[in-house]
CSV table of C-alpha atoms in Angstrom, one decimal:
chain,number,residue,atom,x,y,z
B,1,MET,CA,0.3,-0.1,0.0
B,2,SER,CA,2.0,2.8,-1.2
B,3,ASP,CA,0.1,5.3,1.2
B,4,VAL,CA,1.4,3.3,4.1
B,5,LEU,CA,4.4,3.4,3.0
B,6,ALA,CA,4.2,7.7,2.1
B,7,LEU,CA,3.2,8.1,5.6
B,8,ALA,CA,6.0,5.8,7.0
B,9,GLU,CA,9.0,7.7,4.6
B,10,ALA,CA,7.2,10.9,6.0
B,11,ARG,CA,7.4,10.0,9.6
B,12,LEU,CA,10.7,8.8,9.0
B,13,LEU,CA,12.3,12.1,7.5
B,14,THR,CA,10.4,14.4,10.4
B,15,ALA,CA,12.2,12.9,12.7
B,16,LEU,CA,15.6,11.9,11.4
B,17,GLY,CA,16.0,14.9,9.0
B,18,GLU,CA,17.0,14.3,5.3
B,19,PRO,CA,18.4,11.0,3.8
B,20,ASP,CA,21.8,11.1,2.7
B,21,ALA,CA,22.1,7.7,0.3
B,22,ARG,CA,19.0,5.5,-0.4
B,23,ALA,CA,19.3,1.9,-2.3
B,24,ALA,CA,16.6,-0.4,-3.1
B,25,VAL,CA,16.8,-4.5,-2.9
B,26,THR,CA,13.9,-6.9,-4.5
B,27,PHE,CA,13.8,-10.8,-3.9
B,28,LEU,CA,12.0,-12.6,-6.2
B,29,GLY,CA,8.4,-12.7,-4.3
B,30,THR,CA,8.4,-10.1,-2.6
B,31,ASP,CA,7.9,-5.9,-2.3
B,32,ARG,CA,10.9,-4.0,-3.2
B,33,ILE,CA,12.6,-3.0,0.2
B,34,GLU,CA,14.2,0.4,0.1
B,35,VAL,CA,16.7,1.0,3.5
B,36,LEU,CA,17.5,5.0,4.0
B,37,ARG,CA,20.6,6.2,5.5
B,38,PHE,CA,20.6,9.0,7.9
B,39,ARG,CA,23.7,11.0,9.7
B,40,ALA,CA,23.8,13.1,12.1
B,41,ALA,CA,26.0,14.4,15.3
B,42,ASP,CA,26.6,12.2,18.4
B,43,ASP,CA,23.8,12.7,20.4
B,44,ASP,CA,24.5,10.7,23.3
B,45,GLY,CA,27.1,13.0,25.1
B,46,GLY,CA,29.9,10.9,24.0
B,47,GLY,CA,31.5,13.0,22.6
B,48,ALA,CA,32.1,14.8,19.2
B,49,GLY,CA,31.6,12.4,15.9
B,50,GLU,CA,29.0,11.3,13.9
B,51,ILE,CA,26.4,8.8,14.0
B,52,VAL,CA,24.6,6.9,10.9
B,53,ARG,CA,20.9,5.4,11.0
B,54,TYR,CA,19.8,2.8,8.7
B,55,ALA,CA,16.2,2.4,8.3
B,56,THR,CA,13.9,0.0,5.8
B,57,LEU,CA,11.2,1.0,3.9
B,58,GLY,CA,9.4,-1.3,2.5
B,59,MET,CA,8.2,-3.5,5.3
B,60,SER,CA,5.0,-1.6,6.7
B,61,ALA,CA,3.1,-2.1,3.3
B,62,HIS,CA,1.5,-5.2,4.4
B,63,PRO,CA,0.7,-6.6,8.0
B,64,MET,CA,2.7,-9.3,9.3
B,65,THR,CA,0.7,-12.1,9.9
B,66,ASP,CA,0.5,-15.2,12.2
B,67,PRO,CA,1.7,-18.3,10.4
B,68,THR,CA,-0.8,-20.5,11.9
B,69,ALA,CA,-3.5,-18.4,11.3
B,70,ALA,CA,-5.8,-20.3,8.8
B,71,PHE,CA,-6.2,-16.6,7.2
B,72,ALA,CA,-4.4,-13.4,6.1
B,73,ASP,CA,-6.2,-10.7,7.0
B,74,PRO,CA,-5.0,-8.0,4.1
B,75,LEU,CA,-5.6,-5.3,6.8
B,76,ARG,CA,-5.1,-5.7,10.2
B,77,GLY,CA,-2.3,-6.6,12.2
B,78,PRO,CA,1.0,-5.5,12.9
B,79,ARG,CA,3.4,-3.2,10.6
B,80,ALA,CA,7.2,-2.5,11.2
B,81,GLU,CA,10.2,-0.4,9.9
B,82,LEU,CA,13.3,-1.3,10.9
B,83,VAL,CA,16.2,0.9,12.8
B,84,LEU,CA,19.8,1.0,13.4
B,85,THR,CA,22.0,3.1,14.6
B,86,VAL,CA,26.1,2.9,14.3
B,87,ARG,CA,29.1,5.2,14.6
B,88,ALA,CA,30.6,6.4,12.1
B,89,GLY,CA,33.7,5.9,10.1
B,90,ARG,CA,34.7,2.9,12.5
B,91,ALA,CA,33.7,0.4,9.9
B,92,ASP,CA,32.0,-0.4,6.6
B,93,THR,CA,28.6,-0.6,8.1
B,94,ASP,CA,26.8,0.8,4.6
B,95,LYS,CA,27.3,-2.9,3.9
B,96,VAL,CA,24.6,-3.9,5.8
B,97,LEU,CA,22.3,-2.5,3.4
B,98,ARG,CA,21.2,-5.9,1.7
B,99,PRO,CA,21.1,-7.7,5.4
B,100,LEU,CA,18.8,-5.2,6.6
B,101,ALA,CA,16.7,-5.7,3.8
B,102,VAL,CA,16.7,-9.3,4.1
B,103,LEU,CA,15.6,-8.8,7.4
B,104,ALA,CA,12.9,-6.3,6.4
B,105,ALA,CA,11.7,-8.8,3.9
B,106,THR,CA,11.5,-11.8,6.4
B,107,PRO,CA,7.5,-11.2,7.0
B,108,GLN,CA,6.9,-11.9,4.0
B,109,VAL,CA,9.3,-14.8,2.8
B,110,GLU,CA,8.7,-16.6,6.1
B,111,GLY,CA,5.5,-15.7,7.5
B,112,LEU,CA,7.1,-14.1,11.0
B,113,ILE,CA,6.2,-11.4,12.9
B,114,VAL,CA,9.0,-9.3,13.6
B,115,ALA,CA,8.3,-7.7,17.8
B,116,PRO,CA,10.2,-6.6,20.1
B,117,GLY,CA,12.3,-9.1,22.0
B,118,ALA,CA,13.0,-11.4,19.1
B,119,SER,CA,16.1,-12.5,17.7
B,120,LEU,CA,17.0,-11.6,13.8
B,121,ASP,CA,19.8,-13.8,12.2
B,122,THR,CA,20.7,-12.6,9.0
B,123,GLY,CA,23.4,-16.2,8.7
B,124,GLU,CA,26.5,-13.7,8.1
B,125,PRO,CA,28.2,-10.1,9.5
B,126,LEU,CA,26.2,-7.5,8.9
B,127,TRP,CA,29.1,-5.6,7.5
B,128,PRO,CA,32.5,-6.4,7.2
B,129,GLY,CA,34.8,-7.0,9.7
B,130,ALA,CA,31.4,-7.4,12.1
B,131,PRO,CA,31.5,-9.1,15.1
B,132,PHE,CA,27.5,-9.4,14.7
B,133,THR,CA,25.4,-11.7,13.0
B,134,SER,CA,22.2,-11.2,13.9
B,135,VAL,CA,19.9,-8.1,16.4
B,136,LEU,CA,17.8,-7.9,19.2
B,137,VAL,CA,14.6,-6.4,18.2
B,138,ALA,CA,14.3,-3.4,20.7
B,139,GLU,CA,10.8,-1.6,22.0
B,140,SER,CA,9.7,1.3,19.5
B,141,GLY,CA,8.9,4.8,20.3
B,142,GLY,CA,11.8,6.5,21.3
B,143,LEU,CA,13.8,7.3,18.6
B,144,VAL,CA,10.8,7.6,15.7
B,145,PRO,CA,7.5,7.7,17.4
B,146,ASP,CA,5.2,4.8,16.2
B,147,LEU,CA,2.5,5.8,12.8
B,148,GLU,CA,-0.9,5.6,13.9
B,149,LEU,CA,-3.3,4.8,10.7
B,150,GLU,CA,-6.7,4.8,10.0
B,151,PRO,CA,-8.8,1.9,11.5
B,152,PRO,CA,-8.3,-0.6,11.2
B,153,LEU,CA,-5.2,-0.6,10.0
B,154,ASP,CA,-2.6,-1.1,12.7
B,155,PRO,CA,-0.2,1.6,13.6
B,156,VAL,CA,3.6,1.2,11.9
B,157,ARG,CA,6.1,0.6,14.4
B,158,PHE,CA,9.8,1.5,13.8
B,159,LEU,CA,11.9,-0.8,15.6
B,160,PRO,CA,15.1,0.0,16.5
B,161,LEU,CA,17.9,-3.0,15.6
B,162,LEU,CA,20.6,-3.8,18.6
B,163,PRO,CA,23.7,-6.1,17.2
B,164,MET,CA,24.4,-9.3,19.1
B,165,THR,CA,28.0,-11.3,19.1
B,166,PRO,CA,26.9,-14.8,18.6
B,167,ASN,CA,27.4,-15.5,22.3
B,168,GLU,CA,25.0,-12.7,23.1
B,169,ALA,CA,22.2,-14.4,21.1
B,170,ALA,CA,23.0,-18.0,22.2
B,171,TRP,CA,22.4,-15.9,26.0
B,172,LYS,CA,19.5,-14.4,24.7
B,173,ARG,CA,17.7,-17.3,23.7
B,174,VAL,CA,18.0,-18.9,27.3
B,175,HIS,CA,17.4,-16.2,29.7
B,176,GLY,CA,15.7,-13.6,27.5
B,177,ALA,CA,15.8,-10.4,25.8
B,178,ALA,CA,15.4,-8.2,29.5
B,179,ALA,CA,18.4,-9.9,31.0
B,180,LEU,CA,20.5,-9.2,28.0
B,181,GLN,CA,19.5,-5.9,27.9
B,182,GLU,CA,20.5,-5.8,31.3
B,183,ARG,CA,24.1,-6.7,31.1
B,184,TRP,CA,24.6,-4.5,28.2
B,185,LEU,CA,23.4,-1.8,30.8
B,186,ARG,CA,25.5,-2.9,34.2
B,187,SER,CA,28.4,-3.2,31.4
B,188,GLY,CA,27.9,0.5,29.9
B,189,THR,CA,27.7,-1.2,26.8
B,190,ASP,CA,28.2,0.9,23.6
B,191,LEU,CA,25.7,-0.7,21.4
B,192,ARG,CA,26.3,1.9,18.6
B,193,ASP,CA,29.9,0.7,18.0
B,194,PRO,CA,30.0,-1.6,14.8
B,195,LEU,CA,33.1,-3.6,16.3
B,196,ARG,CA,32.3,-4.0,19.9
B,197,ALA,CA,33.6,-6.6,21.9
B,198,GLY,CA,31.0,-9.2,23.6
B,199,VAL,CA,29.5,-7.9,27.1
B,200,PRO,CA,31.1,-10.4,29.8
B,201,LEU,CA,27.9,-12.9,30.4
B,202,GLY,CA,29.4,-15.1,33.3
B,203,GLU,CA,27.4,-15.7,36.5
């Protein structure tokens, strides 16, 4: 639904400014997924520098459907786009465009519902030299506010992605997303560092 995507793009631009680059990826049997890149000054008080944000556009065109449902409702169901934030200049993070598009196409391809607390695995490093092959889906509503749509359509939620090392992903499967996020918080983990080491996970 092009009108939903137009509204989603407008919400991204309102929250993040004008993108300085965009790329489109199309997979067999799916709609086109775009990835927009936004640059901004470091906004967390950690000093000078730039951050870069990558946001998908296309995932929210259709509602996500429970794969066990007997009927796929063409209107009702959760809608989302994905947002990844990293520090600029430390790695070739632009190579994340295709993995992000793959993740955004997952609901269409595999019939999955992407929601906060979920893990998404790309099966390969997110970018060259990245210690991450998966991401944790965080809660929406912070960086980019949810986009309310006309009923009966569900809102579009802009879900932040937090890269996980393989050890963190395995630990999260056992202990849960909240426990991993607490470890990150207690360790002062810089989740925007594209080359960070994994958080200590010993008891």
